[in-house]
Amino acid sequence: MILSETIRDVKDFPKKGIIYKDITTLLNKKQAFKKAVDAMVKQLKGKKIDYILAAESRGFIFGGALAYSLGCGFVPIRKPGKLPAKTYKASYALEYGKDSMEIHRDAFPPKSRVLILDDLLATGGTADALLKLAHKLQAEIVAVMFLVELTFLKGKDKLKKYPVYSLIKY
Amino acid sequence: MILSETIRDVKDFPKKGIIYKDITTLLNKKQAFKKAVDAMVKQLKGKKIDYILAAESRGFIFGGALAYSLGCGFVPIRKPGKLPAKTYKASYALEYGKDSMEIHRDAFPPKSRVLILDDLLATGGTADALLKLAHKLQAEIVAVMFLVELTFLKGKDKLKKYPVYSLIKY
């Protein structure tokens, strides 16, 4: 099974002219989902990781699986107003305008070794926000991981300081 | 380690007078997260499950871990407008007003054996929507599972037709 072949293109989503990479057709195939998580685990073999920091919402799916498989803590990075205790906020650029993400201030202790995880690396905006939040809590970034990377958008250029892994490249 | 003791109360969230059960303090403790997932897996032992249907967003965390651990497909149930292909929609009652959730029409074939999963059973509104969507796709419901159940809200009364498991009861 070739993982990239289980992802489908949906035309004109979320708006006209965009071809959306729909990972739900990978997720619902048990062999594909298992293969993807196993490949992520393999990439991280031997690296000591204390916490998986994953982005709402799709990052949570692989984040939960990885945290369980690796035996790490799971830290959700959420849209503003969703986390109940005190948070830090980081904003990031969208194609038009801005958005932001939050982390609980007490999510993990300083010097923790963390993996940053999201489903998709496009322009790198979300990853940038995730890294800002991890640094606010004085994390040591072990790696930044994605299921899918859209290489033509050059998001990786913004992450040059870190090891970046992506399972599927377009 | 007692799982319920790893969940913290946050007062006045999301609004004054509500005591919010914050599971992020369970998630970020690796032993607690592992223990919770293992307990879910144990409950489901011997039951054939094809797909985990989990609710956005917090349901995705345990959904990903369970799908990986049990070797099932993962099907995200999302807020309106998030899923890119054709969907069914089900609405459910909130304290004031209504909300709704969507599933991809082609998420799984008829007669599939599914587990419905969310982090919290409160009044049972979300669970009701999840069940409606599963039935739209002619699923066989194996069980309905929650990390936390707020028993005083009697959400379980709405789910009498199904086996319901909740790990932590308040």
Coordinates of N, CA and C in Angstrom, one line a residue, chain A residues 8 10 13 20 22 24-25 27-30 33-34 37-38 41 50-51 56-58 60-65 67-69 71-76 78-79 81-85 104 106-108, chain B residues 8 10 13 20 22 24-25 27-30 33-34 37-38 41 50-51 56-58 60-65 67-69 71-76 78-79 81-85 104 106-108:
Chain A
R8 N -7.1 11.6 -1.0 CA -7.8 12.0 -2.2 C -7.8 13.6 -2.4
V10 N -9.8 16.8 -3.3 CA -11.1 17.4 -3.4 C -11.0 18.8 -4.0
F13 N -12.1 23.1 -2.6 CA -12.4 23.2 -1.2 C -11.1 23.7 -0.5
Y20 N -7.8 20.4 -2.4 CA -7.6 20.0 -1.0 C -7.2 18.6 -0.9
D22 N -7.4 15.5 1.1 CA -8.3 15.0 2.1 C -7.7 13.7 2.7
T24 N -8.9 12.1 5.2 CA -9.9 11.2 5.8 C -9.9 9.8 5.2
T25 N -9.5 9.7 3.9 CA -9.5 8.5 3.2 C -8.3 7.6 3.5
L27 N -7.2 7.9 6.9 CA -7.5 7.6 8.2 C -8.5 6.4 8.3
N28 N -9.4 6.3 7.4 CA -10.5 5.3 7.5 C -10.0 3.9 7.0
K29 N -8.8 3.8 6.4 CA -8.3 2.6 6.0 C -7.3 2.1 7.1
K30 N -7.7 1.0 7.8 CA -6.9 0.6 9.0 C -5.5 0.3 8.7
F33 N -3.7 3.8 8.1 CA -3.5 4.6 9.3 C -2.4 4.0 10.2
K34 N -2.5 2.6 10.3 CA -1.4 2.0 11.1 C 0.0 2.2 10.5
V37 N 1.2 5.8 11.3 CA 1.7 5.9 12.6 C 3.0 5.2 12.9
D38 N 3.0 3.9 12.4 CA 4.3 3.2 12.5 C 5.5 3.9 11.9
V41 N 6.5 6.6 14.2 CA 7.2 6.1 15.3 C 8.7 5.7 14.9
D50 N 9.4 13.8 25.6 CA 8.6 13.8 26.8 C 7.1 14.1 26.5
Y51 N 6.9 15.0 25.5 CA 5.6 15.4 25.2 C 5.4 15.6 23.7
E56 N -4.8 21.5 17.0 CA -6.2 21.2 16.8 C -6.6 21.4 15.3
S57 N -7.5 20.6 14.7 CA -8.1 19.4 15.2 C -7.4 18.2 14.7
R58 N -7.0 18.2 13.4 CA -6.5 16.9 12.8 C -5.2 16.4 13.4
F60 N -4.6 16.2 16.4 CA -4.9 15.4 17.5 C -5.0 13.9 17.2
I61 N -5.4 13.6 16.0 CA -5.6 12.2 15.7 C -4.3 11.4 15.7
F62 N -3.3 12.0 15.0 CA -2.0 11.3 15.0 C -1.3 11.6 16.3
G63 N -1.6 12.7 16.9 CA -1.0 13.1 18.2 C -1.3 12.1 19.3
G64 N -2.6 11.7 19.4 CA -3.1 10.7 20.3 C -2.4 9.3 20.1
A65 N -2.4 9.0 18.8 CA -1.8 7.7 18.5 C -0.3 7.6 18.8
A67 N 1.4 9.6 21.0 CA 1.6 9.7 22.4 C 1.5 8.4 23.1
Y68 N 0.4 7.7 22.6 CA 0.2 6.3 23.2 C 1.3 5.4 22.8
S69 N 1.6 5.4 21.5 CA 2.6 4.4 21.1 C 4.0 4.7 21.6
G71 N 4.6 6.4 24.4 CA 4.6 6.6 25.9 C 4.9 8.0 26.3
C72 N 4.4 9.0 25.6 CA 4.6 10.4 26.0 C 3.4 11.0 26.5
G73 N 3.5 12.2 27.1 CA 2.4 13.0 27.4 C 1.8 13.7 26.2
F74 N 0.6 14.0 26.2 CA 0.0 14.7 25.0 C -0.5 16.1 25.4
V75 N -0.1 17.1 24.6 CA -0.4 18.5 24.9 C -1.2 19.1 23.7
P76 N -2.4 19.4 24.0 CA -3.2 20.0 22.9 C -2.9 21.5 22.7
R78 N -4.6 24.6 21.0 CA -6.0 24.8 20.5 C -6.3 26.2 20.0
K79 N -7.4 26.3 19.3 CA -7.9 27.6 18.9 C -8.2 28.5 20.1
G81 N -9.7 30.5 23.1 CA -10.9 30.3 23.9 C -11.4 28.9 24.3
K82 N -10.6 27.9 23.8 CA -11.0 26.5 24.0 C -10.3 25.9 25.3
L83 N -9.1 26.4 25.6 CA -8.4 25.8 26.8 C -8.9 26.6 28.0
P84 N -9.2 25.8 29.1 CA -9.9 26.5 30.2 C -9.0 27.2 31.2
A85 N -7.7 26.8 31.3 CA -6.9 27.5 32.3 C -6.1 28.6 31.6
H104 N -1.7 25.9 27.2 CA -1.8 26.1 28.7 C -0.4 26.4 29.2
D106 N 0.9 25.9 32.0 CA 1.4 24.9 32.8 C 1.4 23.5 32.1
A107 N 1.4 23.5 30.8 CA 1.3 22.3 30.0 C 2.5 21.3 30.3
F108 N 3.7 21.9 30.4 CA 4.8 21.0 30.7 C 5.9 21.9 31.3
Chain B
R8 N -8.5 18.1 36.4 CA -8.7 19.2 37.3 C -10.0 20.0 37.0
V10 N -11.8 23.5 36.6 CA -11.6 24.9 36.4 C -12.9 25.6 36.6
F13 N -15.7 28.2 33.8 CA -15.4 28.1 32.4 C -16.4 27.0 31.8
Y20 N -15.7 23.3 35.1 CA -15.3 22.6 33.9 C -14.3 21.5 34.3
D22 N -11.3 19.6 33.3 CA -10.2 19.8 32.3 C -9.4 18.5 32.2
T24 N -6.9 18.0 30.2 CA -5.6 18.2 29.7 C -4.5 17.8 30.7
T25 N -4.9 17.8 32.0 CA -4.0 17.4 33.0 C -3.9 15.9 33.2
L27 N -4.1 14.2 30.1 CA -3.5 13.9 28.8 C -1.9 14.1 28.9
N28 N -1.5 15.1 29.6 CA -0.1 15.4 29.7 C 0.7 14.6 30.7
K29 N 0.0 13.7 31.4 CA 0.7 12.7 32.2 C 0.8 11.4 31.5
K30 N 2.0 11.0 31.1 CA 2.1 9.9 30.2 C 1.5 8.6 30.8
F33 N -2.4 9.0 30.6 CA -2.9 8.8 29.3 C -2.9 7.4 28.8
K34 N -1.7 6.7 29.1 CA -1.6 5.3 28.7 C -2.6 4.4 29.5
V37 N -6.1 4.9 27.9 CA -6.3 4.2 26.6 C -6.3 2.7 26.8
D38 N -5.4 2.2 27.7 CA -5.4 0.8 28.0 C -6.7 0.3 28.6
V41 N -9.2 0.0 25.8 CA -8.9 -1.2 25.0 C -9.4 -2.4 25.7
D50 N -14.8 -2.3 13.4 CA -14.2 -1.9 12.1 C -13.7 -0.4 12.1
Y51 N -14.5 0.5 12.7 CA -14.2 1.9 12.7 C -14.5 2.5 14.0
E56 N -15.0 15.7 16.9 CA -14.1 16.9 17.0 C -14.3 17.6 18.3
S57 N -13.3 18.2 19.0 CA -11.9 17.9 18.7 C -11.3 16.9 19.7
R58 N -11.7 17.0 21.0 CA -11.0 16.2 22.0 C -11.3 14.7 21.8
F60 N -10.9 13.2 19.1 CA -9.9 12.8 18.2 C -8.6 12.2 18.9
I61 N -8.3 12.7 20.1 CA -7.1 12.4 20.8 C -7.2 10.9 21.2
F62 N -8.3 10.5 21.9 CA -8.5 9.1 22.2 C -8.8 8.3 21.0
G63 N -9.5 8.9 20.1 CA -9.9 8.2 18.9 C -8.7 7.7 18.1
G64 N -7.7 8.6 17.9 CA -6.5 8.2 17.2 C -5.7 7.1 17.9
A65 N -5.6 7.2 19.3 CA -4.9 6.2 20.1 C -5.6 4.9 20.0
A67 N -7.9 3.8 17.7 CA -7.9 3.2 16.3 C -6.5 2.5 16.0
Y68 N -5.4 3.2 16.5 CA -4.1 2.6 16.3 C -4.0 1.3 17.1
S69 N -4.4 1.4 18.4 CA -4.2 0.2 19.3 C -5.0 -1.0 18.9
G71 N -6.3 -1.4 15.8 CA -6.2 -1.7 14.4 C -7.5 -1.5 13.6
C72 N -8.2 -0.4 13.9 CA -9.4 0.0 13.2 C -9.2 1.2 12.3
G73 N -10.1 1.5 11.4 CA -10.1 2.7 10.7 C -10.6 3.8 11.6
F74 N -10.2 5.1 11.3 CA -10.6 6.2 12.1 C -11.5 7.1 11.3
V75 N -12.7 7.5 11.8 CA -13.6 8.3 11.1 C -13.9 9.6 11.9
P76 N -13.5 10.8 11.4 CA -13.7 12.0 12.1 C -15.1 12.5 11.9
R78 N -17.1 15.9 12.3 CA -16.6 17.3 12.5 C -17.7 18.4 12.5
K79 N -17.3 19.5 13.0 CA -18.2 20.7 12.9 C -18.5 21.0 11.4
G81 N -18.9 22.3 7.8 CA -18.0 23.0 6.9 C -16.6 22.6 6.9
K82 N -16.2 21.6 7.8 CA -14.8 21.2 7.9 C -14.5 20.0 7.0
L83 N -15.4 19.2 6.7 CA -15.1 18.0 5.9 C -15.3 18.4 4.4
P84 N -14.3 18.0 3.6 CA -14.3 18.5 2.2 C -15.3 17.8 1.2
A85 N -15.6 16.6 1.4 CA -16.4 15.9 0.5 C -17.9 15.9 0.9
H104 N -18.6 12.3 6.6 CA -18.6 12.0 5.1 C -19.5 10.9 4.8
D106 N -19.3 8.8 2.5 CA -18.6 7.6 2.1 C -17.6 7.2 3.1
A107 N -17.9 7.5 4.4 CA -16.8 7.3 5.4 C -16.6 5.8 5.7
F108 N -17.7 5.0 5.6 CA -17.6 3.5 5.7 C -18.8 2.8 5.1

